[in-house]
GROMACS .gro file of N, CA and C in nm:
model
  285
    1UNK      N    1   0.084  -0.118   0.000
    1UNK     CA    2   0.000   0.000   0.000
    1UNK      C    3   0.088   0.124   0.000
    2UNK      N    4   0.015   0.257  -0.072
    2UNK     CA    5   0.133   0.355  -0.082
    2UNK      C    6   0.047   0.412   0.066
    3UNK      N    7   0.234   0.530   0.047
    3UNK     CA    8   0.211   0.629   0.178
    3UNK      C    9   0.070   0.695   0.165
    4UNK      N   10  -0.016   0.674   0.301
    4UNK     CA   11  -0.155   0.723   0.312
    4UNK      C   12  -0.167   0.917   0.254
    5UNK      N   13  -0.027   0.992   0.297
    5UNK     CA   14  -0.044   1.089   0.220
    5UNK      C   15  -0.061   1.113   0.073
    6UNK      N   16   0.007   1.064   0.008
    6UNK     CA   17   0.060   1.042  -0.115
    6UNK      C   18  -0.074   1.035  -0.201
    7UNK      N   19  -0.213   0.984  -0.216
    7UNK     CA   20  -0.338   0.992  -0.321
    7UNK      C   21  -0.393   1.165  -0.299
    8UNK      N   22  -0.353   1.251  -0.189
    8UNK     CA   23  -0.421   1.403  -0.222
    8UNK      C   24  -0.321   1.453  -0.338
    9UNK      N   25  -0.180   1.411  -0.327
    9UNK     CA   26  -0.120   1.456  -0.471
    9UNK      C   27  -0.115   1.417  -0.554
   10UNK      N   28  -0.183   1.288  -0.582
   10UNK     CA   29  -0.178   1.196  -0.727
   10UNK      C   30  -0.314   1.164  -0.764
   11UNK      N   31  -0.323   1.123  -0.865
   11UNK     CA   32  -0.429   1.100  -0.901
   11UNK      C   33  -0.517   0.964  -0.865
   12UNK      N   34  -0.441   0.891  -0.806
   12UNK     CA   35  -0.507   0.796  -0.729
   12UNK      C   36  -0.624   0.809  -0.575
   13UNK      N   37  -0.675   0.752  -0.598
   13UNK     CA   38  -0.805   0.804  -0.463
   13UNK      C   39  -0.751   0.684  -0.386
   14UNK      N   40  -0.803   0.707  -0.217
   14UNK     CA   41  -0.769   0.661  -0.159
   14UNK      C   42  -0.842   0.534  -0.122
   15UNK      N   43  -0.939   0.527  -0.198
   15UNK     CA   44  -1.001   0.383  -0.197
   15UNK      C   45  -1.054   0.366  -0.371
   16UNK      N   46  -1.026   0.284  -0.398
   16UNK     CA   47  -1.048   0.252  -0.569
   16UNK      C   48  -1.239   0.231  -0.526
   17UNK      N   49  -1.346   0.335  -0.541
   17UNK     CA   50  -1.470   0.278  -0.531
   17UNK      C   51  -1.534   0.374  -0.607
   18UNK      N   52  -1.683   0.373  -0.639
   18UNK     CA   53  -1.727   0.482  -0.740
   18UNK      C   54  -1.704   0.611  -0.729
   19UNK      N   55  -1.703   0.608  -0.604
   19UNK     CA   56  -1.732   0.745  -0.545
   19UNK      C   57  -1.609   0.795  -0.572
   20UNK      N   58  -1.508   0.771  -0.556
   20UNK     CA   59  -1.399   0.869  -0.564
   20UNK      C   60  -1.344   0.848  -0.692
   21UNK      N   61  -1.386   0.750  -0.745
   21UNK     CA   62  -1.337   0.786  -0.904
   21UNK      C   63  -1.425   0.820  -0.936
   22UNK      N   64  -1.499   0.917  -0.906
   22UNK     CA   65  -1.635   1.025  -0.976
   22UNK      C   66  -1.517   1.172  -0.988
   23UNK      N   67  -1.445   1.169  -0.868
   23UNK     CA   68  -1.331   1.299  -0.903
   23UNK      C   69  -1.248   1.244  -1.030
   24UNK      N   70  -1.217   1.166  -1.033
   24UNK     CA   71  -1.124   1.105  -1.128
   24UNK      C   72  -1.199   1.144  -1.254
   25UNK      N   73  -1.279   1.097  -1.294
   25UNK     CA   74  -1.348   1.119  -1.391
   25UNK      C   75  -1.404   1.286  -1.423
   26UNK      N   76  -1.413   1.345  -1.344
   26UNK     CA   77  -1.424   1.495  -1.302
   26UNK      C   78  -1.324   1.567  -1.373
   27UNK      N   79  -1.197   1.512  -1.290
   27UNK     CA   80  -1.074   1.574  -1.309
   27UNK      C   81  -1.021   1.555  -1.468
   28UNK      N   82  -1.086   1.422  -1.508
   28UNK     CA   83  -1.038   1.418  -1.633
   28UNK      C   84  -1.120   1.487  -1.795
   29UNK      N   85  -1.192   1.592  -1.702
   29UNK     CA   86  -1.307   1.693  -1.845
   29UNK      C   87  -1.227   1.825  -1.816
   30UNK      N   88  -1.099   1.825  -1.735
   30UNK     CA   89  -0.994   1.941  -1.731
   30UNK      C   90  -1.052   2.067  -1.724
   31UNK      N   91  -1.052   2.133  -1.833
   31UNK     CA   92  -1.141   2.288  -1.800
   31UNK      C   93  -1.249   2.330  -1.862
   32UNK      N   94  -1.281   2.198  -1.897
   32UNK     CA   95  -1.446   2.236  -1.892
   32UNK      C   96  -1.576   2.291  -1.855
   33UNK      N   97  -1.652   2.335  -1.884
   33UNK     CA   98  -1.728   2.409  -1.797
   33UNK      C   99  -1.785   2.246  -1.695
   34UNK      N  100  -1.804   2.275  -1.574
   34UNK     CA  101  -1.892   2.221  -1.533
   34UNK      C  102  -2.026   2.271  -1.460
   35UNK      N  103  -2.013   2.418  -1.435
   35UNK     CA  104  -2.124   2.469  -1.346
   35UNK      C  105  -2.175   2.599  -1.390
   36UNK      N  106  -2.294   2.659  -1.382
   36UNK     CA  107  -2.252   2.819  -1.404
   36UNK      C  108  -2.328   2.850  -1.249
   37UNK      N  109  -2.265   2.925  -1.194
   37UNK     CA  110  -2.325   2.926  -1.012
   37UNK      C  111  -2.271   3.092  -1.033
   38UNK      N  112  -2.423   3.188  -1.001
   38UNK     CA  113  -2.408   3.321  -1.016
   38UNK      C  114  -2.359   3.383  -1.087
   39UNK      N  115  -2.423   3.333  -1.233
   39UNK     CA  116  -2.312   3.399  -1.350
   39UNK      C  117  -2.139   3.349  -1.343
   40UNK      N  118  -2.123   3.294  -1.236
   40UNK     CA  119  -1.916   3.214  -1.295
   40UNK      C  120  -1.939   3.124  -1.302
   41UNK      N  121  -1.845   3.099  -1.459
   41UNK     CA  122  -1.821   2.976  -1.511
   41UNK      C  123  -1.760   2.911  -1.383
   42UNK      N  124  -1.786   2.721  -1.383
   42UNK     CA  125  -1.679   2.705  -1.280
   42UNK      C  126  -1.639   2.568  -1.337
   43UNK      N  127  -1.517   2.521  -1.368
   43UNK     CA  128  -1.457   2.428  -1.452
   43UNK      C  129  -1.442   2.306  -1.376
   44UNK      N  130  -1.449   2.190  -1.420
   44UNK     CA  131  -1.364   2.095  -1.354
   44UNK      C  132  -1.280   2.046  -1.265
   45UNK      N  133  -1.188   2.134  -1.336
   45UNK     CA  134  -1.029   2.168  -1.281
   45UNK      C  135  -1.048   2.261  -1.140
   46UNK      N  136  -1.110   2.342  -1.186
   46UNK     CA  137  -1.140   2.431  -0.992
   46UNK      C  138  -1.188   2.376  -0.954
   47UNK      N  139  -1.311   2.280  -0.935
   47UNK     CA  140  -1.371   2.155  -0.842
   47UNK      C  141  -1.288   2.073  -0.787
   48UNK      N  142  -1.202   2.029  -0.857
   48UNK     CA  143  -1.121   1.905  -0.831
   48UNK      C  144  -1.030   1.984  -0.712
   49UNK      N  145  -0.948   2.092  -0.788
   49UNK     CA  146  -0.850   2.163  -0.713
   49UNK      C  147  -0.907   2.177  -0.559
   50UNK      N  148  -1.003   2.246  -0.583
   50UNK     CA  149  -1.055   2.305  -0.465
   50UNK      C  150  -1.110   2.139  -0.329
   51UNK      N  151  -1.171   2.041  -0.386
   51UNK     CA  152  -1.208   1.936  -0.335
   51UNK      C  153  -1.095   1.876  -0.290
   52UNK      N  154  -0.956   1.864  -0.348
   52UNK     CA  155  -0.858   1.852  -0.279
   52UNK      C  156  -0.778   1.899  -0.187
   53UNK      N  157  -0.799   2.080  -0.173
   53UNK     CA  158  -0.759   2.103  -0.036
   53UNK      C  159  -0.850   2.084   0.066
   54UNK      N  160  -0.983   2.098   0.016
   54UNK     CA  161  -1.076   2.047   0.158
   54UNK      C  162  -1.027   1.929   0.231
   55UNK      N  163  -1.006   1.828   0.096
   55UNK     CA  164  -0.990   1.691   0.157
   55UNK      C  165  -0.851   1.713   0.273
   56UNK      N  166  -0.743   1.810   0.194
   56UNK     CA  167  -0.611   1.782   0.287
   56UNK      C  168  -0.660   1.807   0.450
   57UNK      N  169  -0.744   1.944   0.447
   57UNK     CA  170  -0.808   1.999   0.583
   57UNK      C  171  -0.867   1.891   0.675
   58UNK      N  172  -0.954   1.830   0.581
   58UNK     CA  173  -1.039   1.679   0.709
   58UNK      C  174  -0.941   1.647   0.757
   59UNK      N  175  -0.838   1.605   0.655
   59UNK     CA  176  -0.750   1.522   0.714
   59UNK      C  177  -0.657   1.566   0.834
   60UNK      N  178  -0.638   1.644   0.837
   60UNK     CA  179  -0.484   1.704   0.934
   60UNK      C  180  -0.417   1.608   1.002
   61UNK      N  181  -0.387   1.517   1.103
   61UNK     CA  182  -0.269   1.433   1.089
   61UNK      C  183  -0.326   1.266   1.104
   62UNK      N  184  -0.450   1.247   1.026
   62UNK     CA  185  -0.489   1.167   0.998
   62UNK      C  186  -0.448   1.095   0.882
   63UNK      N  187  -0.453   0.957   0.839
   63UNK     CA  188  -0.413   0.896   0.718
   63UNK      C  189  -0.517   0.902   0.669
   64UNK      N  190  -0.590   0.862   0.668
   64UNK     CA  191  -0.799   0.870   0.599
   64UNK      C  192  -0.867   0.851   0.749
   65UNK      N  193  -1.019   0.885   0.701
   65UNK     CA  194  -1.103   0.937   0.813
   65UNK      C  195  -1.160   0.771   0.846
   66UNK      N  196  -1.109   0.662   0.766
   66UNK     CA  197  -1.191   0.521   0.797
   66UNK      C  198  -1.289   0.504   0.819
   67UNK      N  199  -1.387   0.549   0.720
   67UNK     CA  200  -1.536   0.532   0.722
   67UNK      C  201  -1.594   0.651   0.820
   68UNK      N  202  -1.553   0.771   0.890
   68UNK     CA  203  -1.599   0.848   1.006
   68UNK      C  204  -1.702   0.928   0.867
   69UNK      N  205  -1.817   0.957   0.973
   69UNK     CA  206  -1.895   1.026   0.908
   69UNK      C  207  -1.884   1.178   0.932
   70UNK      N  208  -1.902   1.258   0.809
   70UNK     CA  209  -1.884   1.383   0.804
   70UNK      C  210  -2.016   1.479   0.729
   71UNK      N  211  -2.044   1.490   0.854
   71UNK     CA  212  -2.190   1.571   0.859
   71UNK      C  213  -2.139   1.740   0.787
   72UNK      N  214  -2.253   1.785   0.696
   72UNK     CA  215  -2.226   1.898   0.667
   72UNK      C  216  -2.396   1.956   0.635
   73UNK      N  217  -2.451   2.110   0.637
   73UNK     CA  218  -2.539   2.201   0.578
   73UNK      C  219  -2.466   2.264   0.498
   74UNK      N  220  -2.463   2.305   0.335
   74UNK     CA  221  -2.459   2.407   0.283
   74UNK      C  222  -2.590   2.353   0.157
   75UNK      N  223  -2.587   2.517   0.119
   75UNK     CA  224  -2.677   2.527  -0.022
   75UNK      C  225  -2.617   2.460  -0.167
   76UNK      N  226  -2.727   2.393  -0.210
   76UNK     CA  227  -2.631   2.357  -0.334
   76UNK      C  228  -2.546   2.462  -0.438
   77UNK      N  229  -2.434   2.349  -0.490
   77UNK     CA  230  -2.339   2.460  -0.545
   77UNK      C  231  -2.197   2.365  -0.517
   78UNK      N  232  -2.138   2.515  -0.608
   78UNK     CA  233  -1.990   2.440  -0.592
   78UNK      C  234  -1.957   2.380  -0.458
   79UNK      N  235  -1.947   2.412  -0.387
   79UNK     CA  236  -1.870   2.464  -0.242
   79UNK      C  237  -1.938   2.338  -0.182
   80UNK      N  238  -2.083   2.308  -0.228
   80UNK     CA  239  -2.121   2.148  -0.167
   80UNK      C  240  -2.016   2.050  -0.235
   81UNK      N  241  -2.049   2.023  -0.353
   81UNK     CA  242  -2.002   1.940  -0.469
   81UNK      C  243  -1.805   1.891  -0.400
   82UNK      N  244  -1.785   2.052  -0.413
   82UNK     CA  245  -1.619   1.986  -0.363
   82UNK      C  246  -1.596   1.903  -0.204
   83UNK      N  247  -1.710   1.964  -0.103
   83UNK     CA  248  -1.682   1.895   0.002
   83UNK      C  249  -1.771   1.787   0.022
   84UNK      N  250  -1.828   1.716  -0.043
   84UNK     CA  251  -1.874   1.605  -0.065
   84UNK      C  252  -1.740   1.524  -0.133
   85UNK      N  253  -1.687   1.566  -0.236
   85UNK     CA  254  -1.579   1.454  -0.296
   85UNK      C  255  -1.496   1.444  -0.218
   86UNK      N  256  -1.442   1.546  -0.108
   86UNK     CA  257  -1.302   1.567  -0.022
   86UNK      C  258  -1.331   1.473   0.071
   87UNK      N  259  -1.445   1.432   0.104
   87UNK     CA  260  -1.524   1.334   0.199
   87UNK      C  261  -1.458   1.169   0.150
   88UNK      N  262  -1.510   1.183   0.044
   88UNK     CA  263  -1.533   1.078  -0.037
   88UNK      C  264  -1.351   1.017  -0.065
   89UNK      N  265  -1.282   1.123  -0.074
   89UNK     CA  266  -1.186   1.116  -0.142
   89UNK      C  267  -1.032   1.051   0.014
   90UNK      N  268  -1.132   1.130   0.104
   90UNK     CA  269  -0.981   1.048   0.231
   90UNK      C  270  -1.074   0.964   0.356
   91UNK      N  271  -1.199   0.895   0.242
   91UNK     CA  272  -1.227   0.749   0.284
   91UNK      C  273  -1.347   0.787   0.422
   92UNK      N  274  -1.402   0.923   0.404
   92UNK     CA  275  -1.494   0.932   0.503
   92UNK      C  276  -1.682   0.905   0.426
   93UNK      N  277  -1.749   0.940   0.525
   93UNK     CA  278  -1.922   0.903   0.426
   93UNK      C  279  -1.944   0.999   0.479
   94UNK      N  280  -2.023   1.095   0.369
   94UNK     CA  281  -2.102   1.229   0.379
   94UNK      C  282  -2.233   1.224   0.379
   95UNK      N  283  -2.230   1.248   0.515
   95UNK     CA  284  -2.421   1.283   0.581
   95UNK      C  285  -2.449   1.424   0.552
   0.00000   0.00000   0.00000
């Protein structure tokens, strides 16, 4: 198994399951539009980006969250979308 840090900088997710290769697949429409939220375009590539520092934040000196659930409220939109994958992405389930 690689170093538990090592999938927020690569393109590997930290569990091979749909869910996190939904970023994968995300990440791979590059700068595409994916959203228009208040008149800004918002691409792919800023989702992904942005879903990956959330994810580093859950984490802080954790290896993955091992199934811990991570409760959140916001309005739909970008800002859901990325912290739902950052969830998804260092192995936690988003309530």
């Amino acid at each position: 198994m690689k170093d538990n840090k090592e999938p927020l900088l690569s393109k590997e997710p930290f569990f091979k399951n749909s869910r996190s290769s939904c970023v994968l697949r995300a990440e791979a429409q590059g700068d595409r539009l994916a959203m228009i939220e208040n008149d800004v375009r918002v691409t792919y590539d800023s989702l992904v980006l942005k879903s990956r520092q959330m994810a580093a934040a859950l984490l802080r000196e954790k290896a993955d969250l091992q199934g811990e659930r991570v409760a959140f409220l916001l309005p739909p939109g970008a800002n859901y979308i990325c912290l739902q994958w950052a969830v998804w992405l260092v192995g936690g389930v988003a309530v």
